[in-house]
Short mmCIF file of C-alpha atoms in Angstrom, two decimals:
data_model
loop_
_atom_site.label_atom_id
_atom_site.label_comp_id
_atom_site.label_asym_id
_atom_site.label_seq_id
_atom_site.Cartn_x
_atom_site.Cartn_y
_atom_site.Cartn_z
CA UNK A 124 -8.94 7.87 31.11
CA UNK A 125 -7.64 7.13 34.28
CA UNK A 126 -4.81 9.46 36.46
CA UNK A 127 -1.91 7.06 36.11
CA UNK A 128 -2.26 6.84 32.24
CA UNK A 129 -4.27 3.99 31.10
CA UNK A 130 -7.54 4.77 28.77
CA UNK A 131 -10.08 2.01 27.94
CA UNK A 132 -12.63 2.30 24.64
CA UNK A 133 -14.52 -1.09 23.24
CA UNK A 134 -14.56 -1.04 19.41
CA UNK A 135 -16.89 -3.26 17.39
CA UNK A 136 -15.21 -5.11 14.50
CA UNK A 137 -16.85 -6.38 11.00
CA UNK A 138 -16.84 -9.81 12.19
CA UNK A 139 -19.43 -9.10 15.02
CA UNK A 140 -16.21 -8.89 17.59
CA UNK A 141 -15.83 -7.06 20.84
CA UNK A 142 -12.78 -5.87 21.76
CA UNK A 143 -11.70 -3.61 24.94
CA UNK A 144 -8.32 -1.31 23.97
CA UNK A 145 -6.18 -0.65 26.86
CA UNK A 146 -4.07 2.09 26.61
CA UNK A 147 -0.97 1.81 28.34
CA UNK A 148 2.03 4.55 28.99
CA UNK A 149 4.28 3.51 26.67
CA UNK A 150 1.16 4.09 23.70
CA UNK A 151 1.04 0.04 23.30
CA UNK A 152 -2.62 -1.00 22.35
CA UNK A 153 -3.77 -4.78 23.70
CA UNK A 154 -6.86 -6.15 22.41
CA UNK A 155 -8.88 -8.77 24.19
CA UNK A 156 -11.54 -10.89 22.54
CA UNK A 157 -14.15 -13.03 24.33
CA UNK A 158 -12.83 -15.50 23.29
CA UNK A 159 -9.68 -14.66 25.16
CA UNK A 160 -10.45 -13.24 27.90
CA UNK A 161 -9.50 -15.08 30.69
CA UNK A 162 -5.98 -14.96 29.99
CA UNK A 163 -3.45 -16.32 32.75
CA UNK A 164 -2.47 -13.03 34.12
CA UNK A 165 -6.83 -12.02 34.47
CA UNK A 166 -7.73 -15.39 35.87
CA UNK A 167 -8.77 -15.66 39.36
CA UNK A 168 -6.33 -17.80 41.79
CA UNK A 169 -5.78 -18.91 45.07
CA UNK A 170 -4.72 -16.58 47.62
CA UNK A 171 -0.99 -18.63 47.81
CA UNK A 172 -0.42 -18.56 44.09
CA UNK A 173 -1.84 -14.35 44.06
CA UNK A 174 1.22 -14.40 46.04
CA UNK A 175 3.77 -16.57 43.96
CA UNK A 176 2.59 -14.32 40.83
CA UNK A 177 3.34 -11.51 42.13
CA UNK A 178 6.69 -12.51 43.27
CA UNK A 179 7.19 -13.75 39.29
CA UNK A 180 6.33 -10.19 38.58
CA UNK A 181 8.63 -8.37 40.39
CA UNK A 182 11.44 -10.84 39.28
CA UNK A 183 10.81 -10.33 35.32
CA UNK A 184 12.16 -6.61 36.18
CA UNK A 185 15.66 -8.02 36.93
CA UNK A 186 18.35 -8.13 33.56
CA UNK A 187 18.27 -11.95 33.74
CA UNK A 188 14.64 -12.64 32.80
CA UNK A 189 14.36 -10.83 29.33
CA UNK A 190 13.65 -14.40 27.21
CA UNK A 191 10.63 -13.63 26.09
CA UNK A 192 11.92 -10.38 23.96
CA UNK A 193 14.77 -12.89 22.83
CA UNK A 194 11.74 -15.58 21.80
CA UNK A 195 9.86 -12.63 19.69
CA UNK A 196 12.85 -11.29 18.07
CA UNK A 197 13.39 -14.97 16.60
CA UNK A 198 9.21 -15.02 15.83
CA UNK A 199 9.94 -12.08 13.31
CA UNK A 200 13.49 -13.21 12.07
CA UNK A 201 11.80 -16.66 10.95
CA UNK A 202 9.06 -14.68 9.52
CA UNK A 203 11.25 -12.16 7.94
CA UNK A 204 13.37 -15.70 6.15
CA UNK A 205 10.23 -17.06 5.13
CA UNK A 206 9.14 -13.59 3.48
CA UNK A 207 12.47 -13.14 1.86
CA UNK A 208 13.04 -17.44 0.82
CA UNK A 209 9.02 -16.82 -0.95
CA UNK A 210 9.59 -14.30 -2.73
CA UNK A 211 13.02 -15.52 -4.02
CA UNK A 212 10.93 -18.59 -4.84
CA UNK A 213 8.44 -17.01 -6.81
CA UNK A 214 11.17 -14.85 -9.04
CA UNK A 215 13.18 -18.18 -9.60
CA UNK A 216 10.06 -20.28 -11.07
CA UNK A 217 9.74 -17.87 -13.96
CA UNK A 218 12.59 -19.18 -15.86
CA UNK A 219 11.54 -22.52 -15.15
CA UNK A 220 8.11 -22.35 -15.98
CA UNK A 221 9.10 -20.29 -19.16
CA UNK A 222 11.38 -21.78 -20.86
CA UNK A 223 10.77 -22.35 -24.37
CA UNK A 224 10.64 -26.25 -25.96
CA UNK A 225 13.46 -27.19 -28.19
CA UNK A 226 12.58 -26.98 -31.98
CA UNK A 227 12.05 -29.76 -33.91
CA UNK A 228 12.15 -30.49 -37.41
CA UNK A 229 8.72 -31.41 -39.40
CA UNK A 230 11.35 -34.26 -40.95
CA UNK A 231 9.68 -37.67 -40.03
CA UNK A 232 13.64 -39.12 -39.81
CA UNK A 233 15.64 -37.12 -36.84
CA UNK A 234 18.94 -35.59 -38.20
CA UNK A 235 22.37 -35.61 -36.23
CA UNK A 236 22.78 -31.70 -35.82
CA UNK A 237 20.02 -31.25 -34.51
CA UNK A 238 20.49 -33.72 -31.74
CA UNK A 239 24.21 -32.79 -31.13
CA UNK A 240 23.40 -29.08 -30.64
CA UNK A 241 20.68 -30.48 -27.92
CA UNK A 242 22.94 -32.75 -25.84
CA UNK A 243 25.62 -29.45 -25.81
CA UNK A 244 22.70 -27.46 -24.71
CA UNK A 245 21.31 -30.05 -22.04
CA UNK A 246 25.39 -30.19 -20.62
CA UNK A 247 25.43 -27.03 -20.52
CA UNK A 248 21.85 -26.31 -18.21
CA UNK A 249 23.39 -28.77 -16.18
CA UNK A 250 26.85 -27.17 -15.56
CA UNK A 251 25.22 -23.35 -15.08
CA UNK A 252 24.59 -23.45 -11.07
CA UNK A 253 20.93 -22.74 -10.40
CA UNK A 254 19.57 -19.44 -9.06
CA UNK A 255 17.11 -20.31 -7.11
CA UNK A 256 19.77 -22.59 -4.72
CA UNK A 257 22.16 -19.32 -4.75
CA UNK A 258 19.32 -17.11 -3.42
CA UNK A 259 17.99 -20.51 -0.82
CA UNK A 260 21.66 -20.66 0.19
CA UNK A 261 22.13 -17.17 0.97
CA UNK A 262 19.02 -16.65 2.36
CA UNK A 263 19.56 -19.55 5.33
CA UNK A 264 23.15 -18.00 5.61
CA UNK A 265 21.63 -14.91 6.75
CA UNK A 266 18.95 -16.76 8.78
CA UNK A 267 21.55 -18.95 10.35
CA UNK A 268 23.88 -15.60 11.26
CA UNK A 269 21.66 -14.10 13.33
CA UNK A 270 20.05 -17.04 14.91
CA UNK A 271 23.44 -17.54 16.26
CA UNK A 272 24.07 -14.03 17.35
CA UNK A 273 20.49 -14.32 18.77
CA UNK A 274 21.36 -17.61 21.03
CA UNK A 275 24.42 -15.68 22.00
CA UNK A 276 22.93 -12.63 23.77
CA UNK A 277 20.42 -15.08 25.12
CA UNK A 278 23.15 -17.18 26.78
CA UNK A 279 25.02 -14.06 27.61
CA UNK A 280 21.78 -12.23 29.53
CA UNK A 281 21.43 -15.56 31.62
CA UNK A 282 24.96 -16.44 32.48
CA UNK A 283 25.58 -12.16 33.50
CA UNK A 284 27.73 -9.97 31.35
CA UNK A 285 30.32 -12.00 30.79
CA UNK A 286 31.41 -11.09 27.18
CA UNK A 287 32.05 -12.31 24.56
CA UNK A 288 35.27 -11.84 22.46
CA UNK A 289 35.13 -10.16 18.60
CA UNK A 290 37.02 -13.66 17.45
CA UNK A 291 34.27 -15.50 18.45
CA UNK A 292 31.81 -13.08 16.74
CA UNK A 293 33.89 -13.19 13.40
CA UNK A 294 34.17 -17.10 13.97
CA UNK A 295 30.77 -17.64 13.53
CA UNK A 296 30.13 -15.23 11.10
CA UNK A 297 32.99 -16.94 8.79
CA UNK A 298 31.29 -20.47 9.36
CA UNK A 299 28.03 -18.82 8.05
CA UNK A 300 29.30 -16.86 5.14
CA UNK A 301 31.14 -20.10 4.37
CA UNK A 302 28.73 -22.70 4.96
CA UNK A 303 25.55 -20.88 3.04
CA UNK A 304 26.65 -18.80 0.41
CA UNK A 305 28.45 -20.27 -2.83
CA UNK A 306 29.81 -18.01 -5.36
CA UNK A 307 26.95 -16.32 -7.25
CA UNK A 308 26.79 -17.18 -11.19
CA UNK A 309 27.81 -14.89 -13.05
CA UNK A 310 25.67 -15.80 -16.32
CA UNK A 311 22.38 -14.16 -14.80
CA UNK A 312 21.81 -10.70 -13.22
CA UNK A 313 17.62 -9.80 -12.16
CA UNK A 314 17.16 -5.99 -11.67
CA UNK A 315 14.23 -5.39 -9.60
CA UNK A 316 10.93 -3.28 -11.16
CA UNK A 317 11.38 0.28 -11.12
CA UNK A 318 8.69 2.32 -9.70
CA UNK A 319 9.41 5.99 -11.70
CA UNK A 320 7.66 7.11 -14.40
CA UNK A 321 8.42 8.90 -17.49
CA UNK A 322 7.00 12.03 -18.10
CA UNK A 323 4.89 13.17 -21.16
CA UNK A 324 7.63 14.93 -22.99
CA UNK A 325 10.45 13.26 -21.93
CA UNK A 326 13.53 13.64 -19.55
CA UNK A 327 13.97 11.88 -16.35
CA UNK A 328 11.02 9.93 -15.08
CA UNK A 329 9.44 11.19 -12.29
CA UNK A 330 9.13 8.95 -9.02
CA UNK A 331 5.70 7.70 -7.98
CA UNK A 332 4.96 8.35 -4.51
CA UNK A 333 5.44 5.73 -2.05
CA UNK A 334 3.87 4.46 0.79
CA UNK A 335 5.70 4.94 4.35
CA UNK A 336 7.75 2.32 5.75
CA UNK A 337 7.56 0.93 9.59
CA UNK A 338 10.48 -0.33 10.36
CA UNK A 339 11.29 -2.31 13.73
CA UNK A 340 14.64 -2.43 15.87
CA UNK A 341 15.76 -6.21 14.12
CA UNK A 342 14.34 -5.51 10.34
CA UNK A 343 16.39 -2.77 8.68
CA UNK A 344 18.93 -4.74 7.34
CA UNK A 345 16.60 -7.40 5.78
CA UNK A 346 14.09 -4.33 5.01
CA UNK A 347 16.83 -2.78 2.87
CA UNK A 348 18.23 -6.65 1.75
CA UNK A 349 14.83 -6.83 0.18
CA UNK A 350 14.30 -3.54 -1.46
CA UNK A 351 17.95 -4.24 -3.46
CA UNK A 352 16.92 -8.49 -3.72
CA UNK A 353 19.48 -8.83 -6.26
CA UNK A 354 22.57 -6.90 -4.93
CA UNK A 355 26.13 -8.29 -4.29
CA UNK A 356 26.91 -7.63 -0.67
CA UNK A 357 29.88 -9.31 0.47
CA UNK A 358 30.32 -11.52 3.98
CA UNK A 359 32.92 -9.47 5.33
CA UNK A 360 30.29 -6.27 4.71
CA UNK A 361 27.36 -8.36 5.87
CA UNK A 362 28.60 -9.30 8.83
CA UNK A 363 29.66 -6.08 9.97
CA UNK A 364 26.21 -4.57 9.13
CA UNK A 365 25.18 -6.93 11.47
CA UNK A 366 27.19 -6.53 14.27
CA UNK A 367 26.48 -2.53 14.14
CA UNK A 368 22.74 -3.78 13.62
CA UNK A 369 22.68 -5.83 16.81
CA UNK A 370 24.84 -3.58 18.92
CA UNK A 371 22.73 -0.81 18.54
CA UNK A 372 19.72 -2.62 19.54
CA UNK A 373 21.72 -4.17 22.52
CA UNK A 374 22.61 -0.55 23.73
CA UNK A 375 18.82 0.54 23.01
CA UNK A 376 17.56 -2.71 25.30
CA UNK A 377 20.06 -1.25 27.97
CA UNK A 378 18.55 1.70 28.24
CA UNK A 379 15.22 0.94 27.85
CA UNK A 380 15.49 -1.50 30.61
CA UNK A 381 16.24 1.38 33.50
CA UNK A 382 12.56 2.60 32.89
CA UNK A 383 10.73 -1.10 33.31
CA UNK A 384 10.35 -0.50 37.56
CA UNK A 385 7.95 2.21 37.40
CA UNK A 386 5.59 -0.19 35.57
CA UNK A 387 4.66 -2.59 37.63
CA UNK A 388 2.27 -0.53 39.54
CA UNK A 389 0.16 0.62 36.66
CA UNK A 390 0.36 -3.70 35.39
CA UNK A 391 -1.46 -4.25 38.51
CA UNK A 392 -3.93 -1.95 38.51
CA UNK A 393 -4.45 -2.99 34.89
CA UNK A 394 -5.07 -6.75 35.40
CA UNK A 395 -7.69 -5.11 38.43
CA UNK A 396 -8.97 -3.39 35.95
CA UNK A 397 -9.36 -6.37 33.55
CA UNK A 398 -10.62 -8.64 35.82
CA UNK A 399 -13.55 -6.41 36.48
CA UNK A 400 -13.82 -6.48 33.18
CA UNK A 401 -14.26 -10.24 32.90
CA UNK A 402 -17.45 -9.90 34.52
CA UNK A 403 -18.80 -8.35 32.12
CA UNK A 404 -17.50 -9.73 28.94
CA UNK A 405 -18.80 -13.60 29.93
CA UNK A 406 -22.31 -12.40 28.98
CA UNK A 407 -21.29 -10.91 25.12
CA UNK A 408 -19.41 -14.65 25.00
CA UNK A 409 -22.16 -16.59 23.88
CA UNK A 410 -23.45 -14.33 21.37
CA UNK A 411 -19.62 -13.72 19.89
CA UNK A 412 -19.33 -17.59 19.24
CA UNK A 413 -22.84 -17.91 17.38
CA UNK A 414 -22.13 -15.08 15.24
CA UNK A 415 -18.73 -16.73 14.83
CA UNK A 416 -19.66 -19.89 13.52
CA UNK A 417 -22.11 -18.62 11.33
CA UNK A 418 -19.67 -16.13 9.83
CA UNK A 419 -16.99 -19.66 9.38
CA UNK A 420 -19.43 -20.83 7.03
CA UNK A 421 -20.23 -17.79 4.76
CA UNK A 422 -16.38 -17.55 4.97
CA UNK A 423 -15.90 -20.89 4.00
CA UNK A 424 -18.27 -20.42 0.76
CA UNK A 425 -16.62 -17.25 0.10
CA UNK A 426 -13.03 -18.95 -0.04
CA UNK A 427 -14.25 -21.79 -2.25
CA UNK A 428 -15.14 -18.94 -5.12
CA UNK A 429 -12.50 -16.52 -5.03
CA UNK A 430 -9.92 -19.82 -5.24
CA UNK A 431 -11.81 -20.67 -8.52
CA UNK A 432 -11.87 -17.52 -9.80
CA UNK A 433 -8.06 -17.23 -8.80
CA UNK A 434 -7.10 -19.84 -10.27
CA UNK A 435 -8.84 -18.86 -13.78
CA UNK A 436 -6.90 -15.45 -13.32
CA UNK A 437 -3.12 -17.17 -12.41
CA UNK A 438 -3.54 -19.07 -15.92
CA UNK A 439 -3.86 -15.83 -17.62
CA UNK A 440 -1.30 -14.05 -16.11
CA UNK A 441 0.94 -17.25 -16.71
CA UNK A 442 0.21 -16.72 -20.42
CA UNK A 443 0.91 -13.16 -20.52
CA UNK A 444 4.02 -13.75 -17.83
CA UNK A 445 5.35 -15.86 -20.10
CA UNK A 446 5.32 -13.55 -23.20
CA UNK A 447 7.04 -10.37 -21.29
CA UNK A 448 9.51 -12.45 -19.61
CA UNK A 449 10.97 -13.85 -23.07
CA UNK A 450 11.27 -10.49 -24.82
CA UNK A 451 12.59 -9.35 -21.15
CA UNK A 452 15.85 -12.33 -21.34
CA UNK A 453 15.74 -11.66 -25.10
CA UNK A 454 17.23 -7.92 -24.51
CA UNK A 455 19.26 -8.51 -21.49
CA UNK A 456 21.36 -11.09 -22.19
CA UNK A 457 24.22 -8.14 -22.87
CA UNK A 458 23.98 -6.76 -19.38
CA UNK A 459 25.26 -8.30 -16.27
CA UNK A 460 28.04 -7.69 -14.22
CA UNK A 461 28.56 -4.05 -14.15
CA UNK A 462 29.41 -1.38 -11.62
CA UNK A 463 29.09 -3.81 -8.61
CA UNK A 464 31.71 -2.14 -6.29
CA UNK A 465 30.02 1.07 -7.01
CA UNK A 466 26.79 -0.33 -6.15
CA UNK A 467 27.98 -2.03 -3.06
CA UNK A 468 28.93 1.50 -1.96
CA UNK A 469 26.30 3.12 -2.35
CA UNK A 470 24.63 0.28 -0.06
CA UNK A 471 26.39 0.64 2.47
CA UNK A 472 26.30 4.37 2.88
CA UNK A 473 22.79 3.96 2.75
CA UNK A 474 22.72 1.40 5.61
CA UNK A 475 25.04 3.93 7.76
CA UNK A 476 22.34 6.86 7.06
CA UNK A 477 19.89 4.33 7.73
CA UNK A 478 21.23 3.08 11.18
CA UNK A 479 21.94 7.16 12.25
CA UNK A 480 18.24 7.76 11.32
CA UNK A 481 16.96 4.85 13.19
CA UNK A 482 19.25 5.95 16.37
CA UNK A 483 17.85 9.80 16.37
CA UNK A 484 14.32 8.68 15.68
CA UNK A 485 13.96 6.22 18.46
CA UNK A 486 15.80 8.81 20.70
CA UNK A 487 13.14 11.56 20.01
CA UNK A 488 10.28 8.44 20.59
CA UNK A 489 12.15 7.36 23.65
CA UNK A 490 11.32 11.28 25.38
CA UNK A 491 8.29 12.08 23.98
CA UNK A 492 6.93 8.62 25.40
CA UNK A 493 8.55 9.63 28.94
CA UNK A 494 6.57 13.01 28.69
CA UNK A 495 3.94 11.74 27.97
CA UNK A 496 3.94 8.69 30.49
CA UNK A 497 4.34 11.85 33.56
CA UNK A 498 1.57 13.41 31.90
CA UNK A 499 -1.13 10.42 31.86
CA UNK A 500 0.13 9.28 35.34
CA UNK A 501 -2.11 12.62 36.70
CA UNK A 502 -5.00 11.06 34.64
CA UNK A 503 -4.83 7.52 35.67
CA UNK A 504 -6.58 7.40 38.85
CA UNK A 505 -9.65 9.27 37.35
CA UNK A 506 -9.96 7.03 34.41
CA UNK A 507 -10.49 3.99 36.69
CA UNK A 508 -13.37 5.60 38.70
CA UNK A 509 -15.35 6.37 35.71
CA UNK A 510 -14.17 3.46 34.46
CA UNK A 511 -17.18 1.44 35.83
CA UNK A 512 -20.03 3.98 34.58
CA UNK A 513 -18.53 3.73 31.07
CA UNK A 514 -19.29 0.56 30.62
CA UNK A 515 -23.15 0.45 31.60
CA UNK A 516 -23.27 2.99 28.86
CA UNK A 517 -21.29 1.37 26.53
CA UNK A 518 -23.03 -1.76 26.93
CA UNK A 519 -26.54 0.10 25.97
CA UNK A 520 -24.74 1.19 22.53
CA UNK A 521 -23.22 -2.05 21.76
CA UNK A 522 -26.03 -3.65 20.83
CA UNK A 523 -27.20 -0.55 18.25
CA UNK A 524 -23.73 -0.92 17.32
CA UNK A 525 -23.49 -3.96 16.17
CA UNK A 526 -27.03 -3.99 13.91
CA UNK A 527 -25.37 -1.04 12.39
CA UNK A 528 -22.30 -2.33 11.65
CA UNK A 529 -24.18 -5.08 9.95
CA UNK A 530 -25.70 -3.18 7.34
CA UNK A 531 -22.88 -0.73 6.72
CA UNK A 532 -20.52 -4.03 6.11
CA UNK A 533 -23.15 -5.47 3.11
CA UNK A 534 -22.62 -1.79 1.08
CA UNK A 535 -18.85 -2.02 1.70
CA UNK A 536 -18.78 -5.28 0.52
CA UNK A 537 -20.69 -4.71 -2.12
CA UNK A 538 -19.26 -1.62 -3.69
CA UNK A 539 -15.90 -3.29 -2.46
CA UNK A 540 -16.20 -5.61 -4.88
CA UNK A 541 -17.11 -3.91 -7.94
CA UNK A 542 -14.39 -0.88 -7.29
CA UNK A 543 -11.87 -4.04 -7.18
CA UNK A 544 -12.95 -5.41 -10.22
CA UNK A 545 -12.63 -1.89 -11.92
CA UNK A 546 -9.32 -1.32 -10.48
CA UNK A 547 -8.16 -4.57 -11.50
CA UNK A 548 -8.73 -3.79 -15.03
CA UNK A 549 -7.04 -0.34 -15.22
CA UNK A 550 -4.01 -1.59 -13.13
CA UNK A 551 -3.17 -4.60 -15.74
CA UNK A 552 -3.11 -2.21 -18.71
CA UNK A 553 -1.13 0.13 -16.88
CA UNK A 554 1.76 -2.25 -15.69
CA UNK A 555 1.52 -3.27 -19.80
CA UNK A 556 2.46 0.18 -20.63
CA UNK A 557 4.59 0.49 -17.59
CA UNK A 558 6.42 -2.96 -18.50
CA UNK A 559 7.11 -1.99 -22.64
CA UNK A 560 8.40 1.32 -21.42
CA UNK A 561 10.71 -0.05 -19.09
CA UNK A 562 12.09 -2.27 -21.40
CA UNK A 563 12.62 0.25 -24.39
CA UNK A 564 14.51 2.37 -21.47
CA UNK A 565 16.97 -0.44 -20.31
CA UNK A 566 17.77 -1.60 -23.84
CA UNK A 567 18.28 1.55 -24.76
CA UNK A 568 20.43 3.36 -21.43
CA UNK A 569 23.55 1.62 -20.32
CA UNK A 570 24.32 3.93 -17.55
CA UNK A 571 22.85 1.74 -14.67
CA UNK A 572 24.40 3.15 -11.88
CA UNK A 573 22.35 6.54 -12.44
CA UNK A 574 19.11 4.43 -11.70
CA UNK A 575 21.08 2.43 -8.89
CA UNK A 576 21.52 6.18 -7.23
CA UNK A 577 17.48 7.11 -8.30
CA UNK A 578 16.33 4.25 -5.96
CA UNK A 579 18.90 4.67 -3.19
CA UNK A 580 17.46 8.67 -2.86
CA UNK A 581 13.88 7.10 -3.06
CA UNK A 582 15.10 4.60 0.01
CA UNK A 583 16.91 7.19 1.72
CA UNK A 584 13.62 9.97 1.34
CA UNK A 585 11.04 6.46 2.88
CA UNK A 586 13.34 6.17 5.58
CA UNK A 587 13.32 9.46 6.49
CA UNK A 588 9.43 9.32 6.48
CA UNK A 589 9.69 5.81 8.16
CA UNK A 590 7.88 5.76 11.29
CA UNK A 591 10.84 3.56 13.52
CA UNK A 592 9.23 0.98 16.38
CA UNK A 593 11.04 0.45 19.08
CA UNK A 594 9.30 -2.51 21.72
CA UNK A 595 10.35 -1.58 25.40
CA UNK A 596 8.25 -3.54 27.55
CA UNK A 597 10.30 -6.72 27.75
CA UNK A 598 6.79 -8.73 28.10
CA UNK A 599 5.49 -10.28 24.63
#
């Protein structure tokens, strides 16, 4: 732990990997593998380019160089589209794959009726508009929206703060809403699985507890898109989500960007601090990419068995998939479009709460990170002169370390393994019971907004345990 705040601590991974943490001021973590080591900001140059790097620094602090923030934001909205277009995938082949063969007659000669009342059926499949398109459609309307509004504060942050006009925002916004999203059929309606339980004897089910969300500065919209997949949200409500969505982040980047100058002099004596470190990293190298290779192969063998054994466990679940779902259509067919203004809402009071929650949160972060930046700037300069001893100590341990870490990683495996099996078993009768009780309580309750309000409370209650990220170093 050094005076200016920057601590430094190897950890040893399964895999036979050495990493070295660097602990910055603003509590970001970067972890460096052998592999990786000589990175181009650790690499030794010439005494000109030193010179023209440094110079590169110092202009990445001005408002005009912030691309690479814009380049990572569009990493996690194509990852966030690809999450969302899967999963709406995977619901959509279930009425595909299930779909029960036409009956046929044990007559040897084929009667009329029978094939009249099939050609009506087969017109009618075709006229019904597919699901799965609807949900692709909207899906790459959403992607497309803020791709666009992305491109736009790109341009804008390069050209200077010229503007833009709220036409032009609504404009594009209209072509997308247009363009991507056909009207939704109204012959089908998916509710997603509830996670409450009902008690022993009776009354409202009781809520099992959830795990804590982490929600970033870009994904609360698409967070709370994908806990509701199958809500009616319209453009004009979308879009303005949106724009309150991406000007609060633009007004968090502005003042986040006031406190990038006093960082530069703790980057640099970082990267001195990592290229001493480079030294002595090149001799744990070779031994890293032996124990690498050999760990490929066990991997490799590994992969090749839990695929089989996948594969054998898919085809049961298929079978049993198959069975639920058709007792699951079987009982809804009476319930679909209900209480939809009601719902949308209750969606978007949610999203409001949501966005004030996000705002107060990553104000709080924002000052506790500036205390604590003034406090580990005191600490900094110490941390680097010890720095140096710590690692001929460190080095000693490593190797005790690693044997260690061996063994330990055999047992976990090991009892890994059979505690998965075991849990695997209890879990599938338990989402039996879970499913049957589920349906008995939708067939027999028509009051749907009731549970519509039960999971907004749950959402609201996460997000108020949500632990909000907000990224202010504008280098990936």
């Amino acid at each position: 732990m050094n005076s200016t705040g920057e601590s430094t601590a190897f950890s040893v991974e399964p895999d036979n990997r050495v990493f070295l943490t660097s602990k910055l001021p603003k509590d970001s973590r970067k972890e460096i593998c052998p592999s990786q080591v000589q990175s181009p900001r650790t690499r030794r140059l010439p005494k000109g380019k030193r010179y023209e790097n440094r110079s590169a620094v110092s202009s990445w602090d001005s408002p005009f160089s912030q691309r690479p923030r814009n380049r990572l934001t569009e990493q996690e909205l194509h990852a966030v589209s690809e999450k969302l277009s899967q999963r709406l995938s995977e619901l959509d082949q279930g009425p595909a794959m299930h779909r029960r063969p036409p009956y046929r007659s044990h007559s040897l000669s084929p009667s009329p009726v029978n094939k009249n009342k099939q050609f009506r059926m087969e017109r009618k499949r075709q006229r019904k508009p597919k699901k799965a398109d609807v949900h692709r459609f909207q899906a790459k309307a959403i992607t497309e929206a803020f791709e666009r509004e992305l491109r736009r504060n790109e341009v804008q942050e390069n050209i200077g703060p010229l503007g833009i006009n709220e036409e032009e925002t609504e404009k594009i916004y209209r072509e997308s809403a247009h363009k991507g999203t056909p009207k939704r059929s109204q012959s089908w309606k998916m509710y997603p699985r509830n996670t409450t339980t009902t008690s022993p004897r009776g009354g409202l089910p009781k809520p099992n507890k959830a795990v804590p969300m982490k929600v970033n500065e870009h994904s609360l919209l698409p967070l709370m898109l994908e806990q509701f997949p199958f809500l009616y949200v319209s453009g004009q409500t979308l879009s303005k989500m949106w724009k309150q969505q991406i000007a609060q982040i633009e007004q968090l980047k502005k003042d986040a960007h006031g406190e990038n100058w006093s960082k530069k002099k703790l980057q640099d004596e970082t990267e001195e601090a990592l290229r001493r470190h480079d030294l002595l990293t090149a001799l744990v190298k070779k031994e890293y990419e032996h124990n690498k290779r050999l760990q490929d192969f066990k991997d490799r063998i590994q992969r090749q068995k839990l695929t089989q054994s996948k594969i054998k466990e898919n085809r049961q679940q298929i079978v049993r998939a198959r069975k639920y779902y058709d007792d699951y259509r079987v009982q809804l067919r009476a319930k679909m479009m209900r209480m939809r203004t009601r719902e949308e809402m209750i969606f978007k009071k949610l999203f409001e709460e949501g966005l004030q929650i996000q705002k107060q949160r990553l104000r709080d972060l924002r000052n506790y990170a500036k205390e604590k930046r003034d406090e580990e700037k005191r600490q900094h300069q110490n941390e680097l002169d010890s720095m140096e001893n710590y690692y001929k100590d460190q080095f000693s341990l490593l190797a005790e370390a690693i044997s260690q870490e061996r063994q330990d990683l055999k047992a976990r495996e090991k009892s890994q393994a059979q505690t998965l099996h075991k849990v695997k078993r209890e879990l599938r009768s338990k989402m039996e019971k879970e499913i049957q009780q589920l349906q008995y309580m939708i067939t027999r309750n028509d009051d749907d907004a009731f549970f519509r309000e039960l999971e907004a409370e749950r959402l609201r209650s996460r997000l108020h345990m949500a632990s909000f990220q907000h990224s202010k170093n504008p280098f990936p």
